Coordinates of C-alpha atoms in Angstrom, one line a residue:
Chain A
X1 CA -15.1 -110.0 -44.8
X2 CA -17.8 -109.2 -41.9
X3 CA -17.2 -110.3 -38.2
X4 CA -18.1 -114.1 -37.7
X5 CA -17.5 -116.8 -35.0
X6 CA -14.6 -118.2 -37.0
X7 CA -14.6 -122.0 -36.3
X8 CA -11.9 -123.4 -38.2
X9 CA -12.8 -127.2 -38.3
X10 CA -11.4 -131.1 -37.8
X11 CA -7.9 -129.7 -37.8
X12 CA -5.7 -132.6 -39.0
X13 CA -2.0 -132.3 -38.4
X14 CA 0.2 -133.0 -41.2
X15 CA 4.1 -132.9 -41.4
X16 CA 7.1 -133.0 -44.3
X17 CA 10.4 -133.9 -43.7
X18 CA 13.6 -134.0 -45.8
X19 CA 14.0 -136.2 -48.4
X20 CA 16.0 -139.0 -46.3
X21 CA 13.6 -139.1 -43.9
X22 CA 10.5 -141.4 -43.8
X23 CA 8.0 -138.5 -44.0
X24 CA 10.0 -137.1 -46.9
X25 CA 6.1 -136.9 -48.3
X26 CA 3.1 -135.5 -46.4
X27 CA 2.0 -137.6 -44.1
X28 CA -0.3 -137.3 -41.4
X29 CA 0.5 -136.7 -37.6
X30 CA -2.6 -136.9 -35.7
X31 CA -6.1 -135.0 -34.4
X32 CA -5.8 -132.8 -31.2
X33 CA -7.8 -133.4 -28.0
X34 CA -8.2 -129.8 -27.8
X35 CA -7.7 -126.6 -30.0
X36 CA -4.4 -126.4 -31.4
X37 CA -2.5 -123.2 -30.1
X38 CA -1.0 -120.9 -32.6
X39 CA 1.1 -118.0 -31.2
X40 CA 3.6 -115.5 -32.7
X41 CA 5.8 -113.9 -31.2
X42 CA 7.1 -110.6 -32.7
X43 CA 9.9 -109.0 -31.4
X44 CA 10.4 -105.1 -31.4
X45 CA 13.2 -102.9 -29.7
X46 CA 12.0 -99.6 -28.7
X47 CA 14.3 -96.7 -29.9
X48 CA 14.3 -94.1 -27.0
X49 CA 15.6 -90.2 -27.2
X50 CA 16.5 -88.3 -24.6
X51 CA 13.6 -85.9 -25.8
X52 CA 10.8 -88.0 -24.6
X53 CA 12.0 -88.5 -21.0
X54 CA 14.4 -91.5 -19.4
X55 CA 13.1 -94.5 -21.6
X56 CA 9.9 -95.4 -20.3
X57 CA 8.1 -94.5 -23.1
X58 CA 9.6 -94.8 -26.9
X59 CA 8.8 -92.4 -30.2
X60 CA 9.5 -95.1 -32.9
X61 CA 9.9 -98.8 -32.5
X62 CA 11.8 -101.1 -34.7
X63 CA 10.4 -104.8 -35.8
X64 CA 12.9 -107.6 -34.9
X65 CA 11.5 -110.3 -36.2
X66 CA 9.4 -113.2 -34.7
X67 CA 8.9 -117.1 -34.4
X68 CA 6.1 -118.9 -33.8
X69 CA 5.2 -121.6 -31.1
X70 CA 2.5 -124.0 -31.7
X71 CA 1.2 -126.4 -28.4
X72 CA -1.2 -129.6 -29.7
X73 CA -2.2 -132.0 -27.8
X74 CA -2.6 -135.5 -29.7
X75 CA -5.5 -137.9 -29.1
X76 CA -5.2 -139.6 -32.7
X77 CA -2.0 -140.1 -33.9
X78 CA 0.6 -142.2 -36.0
X79 CA 2.8 -142.8 -33.3
X80 CA 5.9 -143.4 -36.5
X81 CA 5.5 -140.5 -37.9
X82 CA 5.6 -138.9 -34.4
X83 CA 8.8 -140.6 -33.8
X84 CA 10.1 -139.2 -36.9
X85 CA 9.7 -135.9 -36.4
X86 CA 11.2 -136.2 -32.7
X87 CA 14.4 -138.0 -34.7
X88 CA 14.3 -135.3 -37.0
X89 CA 14.0 -132.3 -34.3
X90 CA 17.0 -133.7 -32.1
X91 CA 19.5 -132.8 -35.3
X92 CA 18.6 -135.7 -37.3
X93 CA 20.3 -138.1 -35.2
X94 CA 20.6 -141.8 -36.8
X95 CA 17.8 -142.6 -34.2
X96 CA 14.8 -141.4 -32.7
X97 CA 17.0 -141.6 -28.7
X98 CA 19.9 -141.4 -30.1
X99 CA 22.2 -138.0 -30.1
X100 CA 23.8 -136.6 -32.8
X101 CA 26.9 -134.1 -32.2
X102 CA 26.5 -131.8 -29.8
X103 CA 25.6 -128.2 -31.9
X104 CA 24.5 -130.4 -35.2
X105 CA 22.3 -127.4 -37.0
X106 CA 19.0 -128.3 -37.7
X107 CA 19.4 -126.5 -41.3
X108 CA 22.6 -127.2 -41.9
X109 CA 23.0 -125.0 -44.8
X110 CA 20.3 -126.8 -47.0
X111 CA 17.3 -126.2 -48.8
X112 CA 14.3 -127.0 -47.5
X113 CA 13.0 -130.7 -47.6
X114 CA 16.8 -131.3 -49.3
X115 CA 18.8 -134.1 -47.2
X116 CA 20.7 -132.8 -44.4
X117 CA 17.7 -130.4 -43.6
X118 CA 16.1 -131.3 -40.1
X119 CA 13.7 -128.9 -39.6
X120 CA 9.9 -130.0 -40.4
X121 CA 7.0 -128.5 -42.6
X122 CA 4.1 -128.3 -40.4
X123 CA 0.7 -128.3 -41.6
X124 CA -2.8 -127.5 -40.1
X125 CA -6.0 -128.2 -41.7
X126 CA -8.8 -126.1 -42.1
X127 CA -11.5 -128.0 -43.6
X128 CA -14.6 -125.2 -42.0
X129 CA -12.7 -121.5 -41.9
X130 CA -10.8 -122.4 -45.1
X131 CA -7.7 -121.1 -43.7
X132 CA -5.1 -123.9 -43.4
X133 CA -1.6 -122.5 -42.0
X134 CA 1.9 -124.2 -43.2
X135 CA 5.0 -123.3 -40.9
X136 CA 7.9 -124.2 -42.8
X137 CA 10.4 -124.5 -40.8
X138 CA 9.1 -126.2 -37.8
X139 CA 10.6 -128.9 -34.9
X140 CA 9.9 -130.1 -31.6
X141 CA 11.3 -128.1 -28.6
X142 CA 10.5 -126.8 -24.7
X143 CA 9.4 -129.3 -23.6
X144 CA 9.5 -131.5 -27.4
X145 CA 6.9 -134.2 -26.1
X146 CA 4.9 -134.9 -23.2
X147 CA 4.0 -138.5 -23.6
X148 CA 1.6 -140.2 -20.7
X149 CA 2.2 -144.1 -20.4
X150 CA -1.1 -145.6 -18.8
X151 CA -4.0 -148.1 -19.2
X152 CA -5.7 -145.1 -20.3
X153 CA -5.4 -143.7 -24.2
X154 CA -2.4 -141.6 -24.4
X155 CA -3.0 -138.3 -25.2
X156 CA 0.5 -136.6 -26.1
X157 CA 1.4 -132.7 -25.7
X158 CA 3.7 -131.7 -28.3
X159 CA 5.0 -127.8 -28.5
X160 CA 6.3 -126.5 -31.8
X161 CA 8.8 -123.7 -32.3
X162 CA 8.7 -122.4 -36.0
X163 CA 11.7 -119.9 -37.0
X164 CA 12.8 -118.1 -40.2
X165 CA 15.4 -120.1 -41.7
X166 CA 17.4 -119.3 -44.5
X167 CA 20.4 -120.6 -46.3
X168 CA 21.4 -116.6 -47.6
X169 CA 20.9 -114.7 -44.6
X170 CA 22.4 -111.5 -46.5
X171 CA 20.0 -112.1 -49.7
X172 CA 22.1 -109.5 -51.7
X173 CA 21.7 -107.0 -49.2
X174 CA 17.6 -107.5 -48.3
X175 CA 18.1 -109.8 -44.9
X176 CA 14.7 -111.3 -43.8
X177 CA 12.9 -109.4 -46.5
X178 CA 10.7 -111.9 -48.1
X179 CA 11.5 -115.1 -45.8
X180 CA 8.8 -117.0 -44.7
X181 CA 7.5 -117.8 -41.5
X182 CA 4.2 -119.4 -42.0
X183 CA 1.7 -119.1 -45.2
X184 CA -1.8 -120.7 -45.2
X185 CA -1.2 -123.3 -48.5
X186 CA -0.6 -126.4 -47.0
X187 CA 2.6 -128.5 -48.8
X188 CA 1.5 -131.1 -50.9
Chain B
X1 CA 19.4 -84.0 -44.9
X2 CA 16.8 -84.0 -41.6
X3 CA 17.5 -85.6 -38.6
X4 CA 16.0 -89.2 -38.4
X5 CA 16.9 -92.4 -37.1
X6 CA 20.1 -93.9 -38.8
X7 CA 19.8 -97.3 -39.4
X8 CA 22.4 -98.8 -41.8
X9 CA 21.0 -101.9 -42.5
X10 CA 22.3 -105.7 -43.4
X11 CA 26.1 -104.8 -43.2
X12 CA 28.0 -107.2 -44.8
X13 CA 32.4 -107.2 -44.4
X14 CA 34.0 -107.5 -47.6
X15 CA 37.9 -107.3 -48.1
X16 CA 40.5 -106.7 -51.1
X17 CA 44.3 -107.1 -50.4
X18 CA 47.4 -108.1 -51.7
X19 CA 47.6 -109.4 -55.3
X20 CA 48.4 -112.7 -55.3
X21 CA 46.8 -114.1 -52.5
X22 CA 43.3 -115.0 -51.9
X23 CA 41.9 -111.7 -52.0
X24 CA 43.4 -110.2 -54.4
X25 CA 39.7 -109.4 -55.6
X26 CA 37.2 -108.2 -53.4
X27 CA 35.6 -111.2 -51.0
X28 CA 33.1 -111.5 -48.8
X29 CA 34.5 -111.7 -45.5
X30 CA 31.1 -112.2 -43.7
X31 CA 28.1 -111.0 -41.4
X32 CA 28.4 -110.3 -37.5
X33 CA 26.4 -111.3 -34.7
X34 CA 26.0 -107.4 -33.7
X35 CA 27.1 -104.0 -34.4
X36 CA 30.4 -103.1 -36.4
X37 CA 32.0 -100.5 -34.2
X38 CA 34.1 -97.1 -36.1
X39 CA 36.2 -95.3 -34.0
X40 CA 38.0 -92.8 -35.7
X41 CA 41.2 -92.1 -33.4
X42 CA 41.7 -88.6 -33.8
X43 CA 45.5 -86.6 -32.8
X44 CA 45.7 -83.6 -32.1
X45 CA 48.8 -81.4 -30.6
X46 CA 48.7 -78.1 -28.3
X47 CA 50.8 -75.4 -29.6
X48 CA 51.9 -73.3 -26.5
X49 CA 52.7 -69.5 -26.2
X50 CA 54.3 -68.3 -22.8
X51 CA 51.2 -65.3 -23.1
X52 CA 48.6 -67.9 -22.5
X53 CA 50.4 -69.7 -19.6
X54 CA 51.6 -73.4 -19.6
X55 CA 47.8 -74.9 -19.8
X56 CA 45.8 -73.5 -22.4
X57 CA 46.4 -73.3 -25.8
X58 CA 45.8 -70.8 -28.1
X59 CA 45.7 -73.0 -30.8
X60 CA 45.4 -76.6 -31.5
X61 CA 47.5 -78.7 -33.9
X62 CA 45.9 -81.3 -36.6
X63 CA 47.9 -84.7 -36.4
X64 CA 45.7 -86.9 -38.5
X65 CA 43.8 -89.8 -37.1
X66 CA 43.3 -93.7 -37.0
X67 CA 40.5 -95.5 -37.2
X68 CA 39.9 -98.7 -35.1
X69 CA 36.9 -100.7 -36.0
X70 CA 36.0 -103.7 -34.0
X71 CA 33.7 -106.0 -35.4
X72 CA 32.4 -110.1 -34.1
X73 CA 31.6 -112.3 -37.1
X74 CA 29.0 -115.0 -36.8
X75 CA 29.0 -115.8 -40.7
X76 CA 31.7 -115.6 -42.3
X77 CA 34.3 -117.2 -44.7
X78 CA 36.5 -118.7 -42.6
X79 CA 39.7 -119.0 -45.0
X80 CA 39.3 -115.5 -46.4
X81 CA 39.3 -114.7 -42.6
X82 CA 42.6 -116.8 -42.1
X83 CA 44.0 -114.8 -45.4
X84 CA 43.4 -111.6 -43.4
X85 CA 44.9 -112.9 -40.4
X86 CA 48.0 -113.8 -42.7
X87 CA 48.1 -110.6 -44.5
X88 CA 48.3 -108.5 -40.7
X89 CA 50.9 -110.3 -40.1
X90 CA 52.8 -109.3 -42.7
X91 CA 52.0 -112.0 -45.1
X92 CA 53.8 -115.4 -46.0
X93 CA 52.2 -118.2 -44.2
X94 CA 49.5 -118.8 -41.4
X95 CA 51.0 -118.8 -37.7
X96 CA 54.8 -118.9 -39.2
X97 CA 56.8 -115.3 -38.6
X98 CA 58.3 -113.2 -41.1
X99 CA 61.1 -111.0 -40.6
X100 CA 61.0 -108.4 -37.3
X101 CA 60.2 -104.9 -38.8
X102 CA 58.9 -105.7 -42.0
X103 CA 57.5 -102.7 -43.4
X104 CA 53.3 -103.3 -43.9
X105 CA 53.1 -101.6 -47.1
X106 CA 56.5 -102.5 -48.4
X107 CA 56.7 -99.0 -50.1
X108 CA 54.7 -100.5 -52.4
X109 CA 50.5 -99.1 -53.9
X110 CA 47.6 -100.6 -52.4
X111 CA 47.1 -104.6 -53.4
X112 CA 50.2 -104.7 -54.9
X113 CA 53.4 -107.2 -54.3
X114 CA 54.6 -106.8 -51.1
X115 CA 51.7 -104.4 -49.5
X116 CA 49.5 -106.5 -46.8
X117 CA 47.3 -104.0 -46.0
X118 CA 43.6 -104.4 -46.1
X119 CA 41.1 -102.6 -47.7
X120 CA 37.7 -102.4 -45.3
X121 CA 34.4 -102.3 -47.2
X122 CA 31.5 -102.1 -44.8
X123 CA 27.8 -102.4 -47.1
X124 CA 25.1 -100.2 -45.8
X125 CA 21.8 -101.9 -47.8
X126 CA 19.6 -99.4 -45.9
X127 CA 21.1 -96.3 -45.2
X128 CA 23.8 -96.1 -48.8
X129 CA 26.5 -94.6 -47.1
X130 CA 29.0 -97.7 -47.0
X131 CA 32.5 -97.0 -45.8
X132 CA 35.7 -98.7 -47.2
X133 CA 39.2 -98.1 -45.3
X134 CA 41.6 -99.0 -47.6
X135 CA 45.0 -99.4 -45.6
X136 CA 43.9 -101.8 -42.5
X137 CA 45.0 -104.8 -40.7
X138 CA 43.8 -106.9 -37.7
X139 CA 45.4 -105.5 -34.7
X140 CA 45.4 -104.9 -30.6
X141 CA 44.3 -107.8 -30.1
X142 CA 43.3 -108.7 -33.8
X143 CA 41.6 -111.7 -33.5
X144 CA 39.7 -113.7 -30.1
X145 CA 38.7 -116.8 -31.7
X146 CA 36.8 -119.3 -29.3
X147 CA 36.5 -122.8 -30.3
X148 CA 33.7 -125.1 -28.9
X149 CA 30.3 -126.9 -30.1
X150 CA 28.6 -123.8 -30.4
X151 CA 29.6 -121.5 -33.4
X152 CA 32.2 -119.6 -33.2
X153 CA 32.0 -116.0 -32.8
X154 CA 34.9 -114.5 -34.3
X155 CA 35.8 -110.8 -32.4
X156 CA 38.2 -108.5 -34.4
X157 CA 39.6 -105.5 -34.1
X158 CA 41.0 -104.0 -37.3
X159 CA 43.8 -100.2 -37.2
X160 CA 43.3 -98.0 -40.3
X161 CA 46.1 -95.7 -40.8
X162 CA 46.5 -93.2 -44.0
X163 CA 49.4 -95.2 -45.6
X164 CA 50.0 -93.9 -49.1
X165 CA 53.5 -95.0 -50.4
X166 CA 56.3 -92.5 -50.7
X167 CA 57.0 -92.8 -54.1
X168 CA 53.5 -91.5 -54.7
X169 CA 53.4 -88.9 -57.2
X170 CA 57.0 -88.4 -57.7
X171 CA 57.1 -87.1 -54.2
X172 CA 60.6 -88.4 -53.6
X173 CA 62.1 -87.7 -57.0
X174 CA 61.1 -84.0 -56.6
X175 CA 62.8 -83.6 -53.6
X176 CA 59.6 -81.7 -51.7
X177 CA 58.3 -84.0 -48.3
X178 CA 55.6 -86.9 -47.9
X179 CA 52.8 -85.1 -47.5
X180 CA 49.6 -85.9 -45.3
X181 CA 48.0 -83.7 -47.9
X182 CA 45.1 -85.7 -49.7
X183 CA 45.5 -88.7 -48.1
X184 CA 42.3 -90.8 -47.4
X185 CA 41.7 -92.8 -44.4
X186 CA 38.4 -93.6 -45.6
X187 CA 35.9 -92.8 -48.5
X188 CA 32.7 -94.6 -49.4
X189 CA 33.2 -95.7 -52.3
X190 CA 33.3 -99.8 -52.2
X191 CA 36.0 -101.7 -53.6

């Protein structure tokens, strides 16, 4: 593919949650006011040897997985869907704004979209660029939402975090090998 | 083998113990939150002669070894862990004392009735250099168990000794000494 301007197009945000949630089927969350920022954060660790000095420049580096942060400001939004995303991100509390047990697990050893798994499938469409994004295990955090109330339309800031959740982290000795953080096929 | 960075890989901990317990067959104990430390403790004794003075020996005698294995479990089978704790207390009921002075090996073979030692296995999926400590128990201190709203990261300290039942290969009946030669402290074949 030759270099060109990349234009993603009208990026619709859709979400899907577990079978017990009100977003058990793919649901439109909304449209953003500006660009949606997708920021993967890779973790690396230096391997230092004394032969290469005092640990300032390593001869080798190890990769220790990644997480992703997605920031968006929604201007045309389904607040019912948003409130359900907030509820799930709060550990699957019984109601939006109500707390579950401290330490409630997000994945709960459950498969993706199974009851008890509170992670959200976050989908970003790409009508022009043809490169949609699907984040398998997302939740709102740090701060999750920024919701202005007033006479003007609310432009709601959202901060998502994506981790490579898995039920079996040993995976027959393969560990994280094959765990999906994101791909480019939207949920259906 | 040329020198290289040594990366053991995802080190799963497995255990096997006395017949009749929940660890009579190999069981997964768990995964650790960080590295598992293997620390042999070699025992040597100086052999002094007056010709060399009082401080520096002309020869040293090897007096065997134990091994300490330290780990912090984060994703583990709690029922298997409780069995390991019980066996390390010489069996019986978890939390209840057996008689003071109960021998851990009981004069019996590994895994047989009366032998409470645990065979500790550390897998090595990347390096293919696993460790098996055939006769271990939790000790010094055995367990540190935090209870709270966060996930409990349980610290374990294992002690491995070169246990062998004294009646193996007919030693006592043959009138020979209880020999340490050839006794395995660790090997690379998993249970």
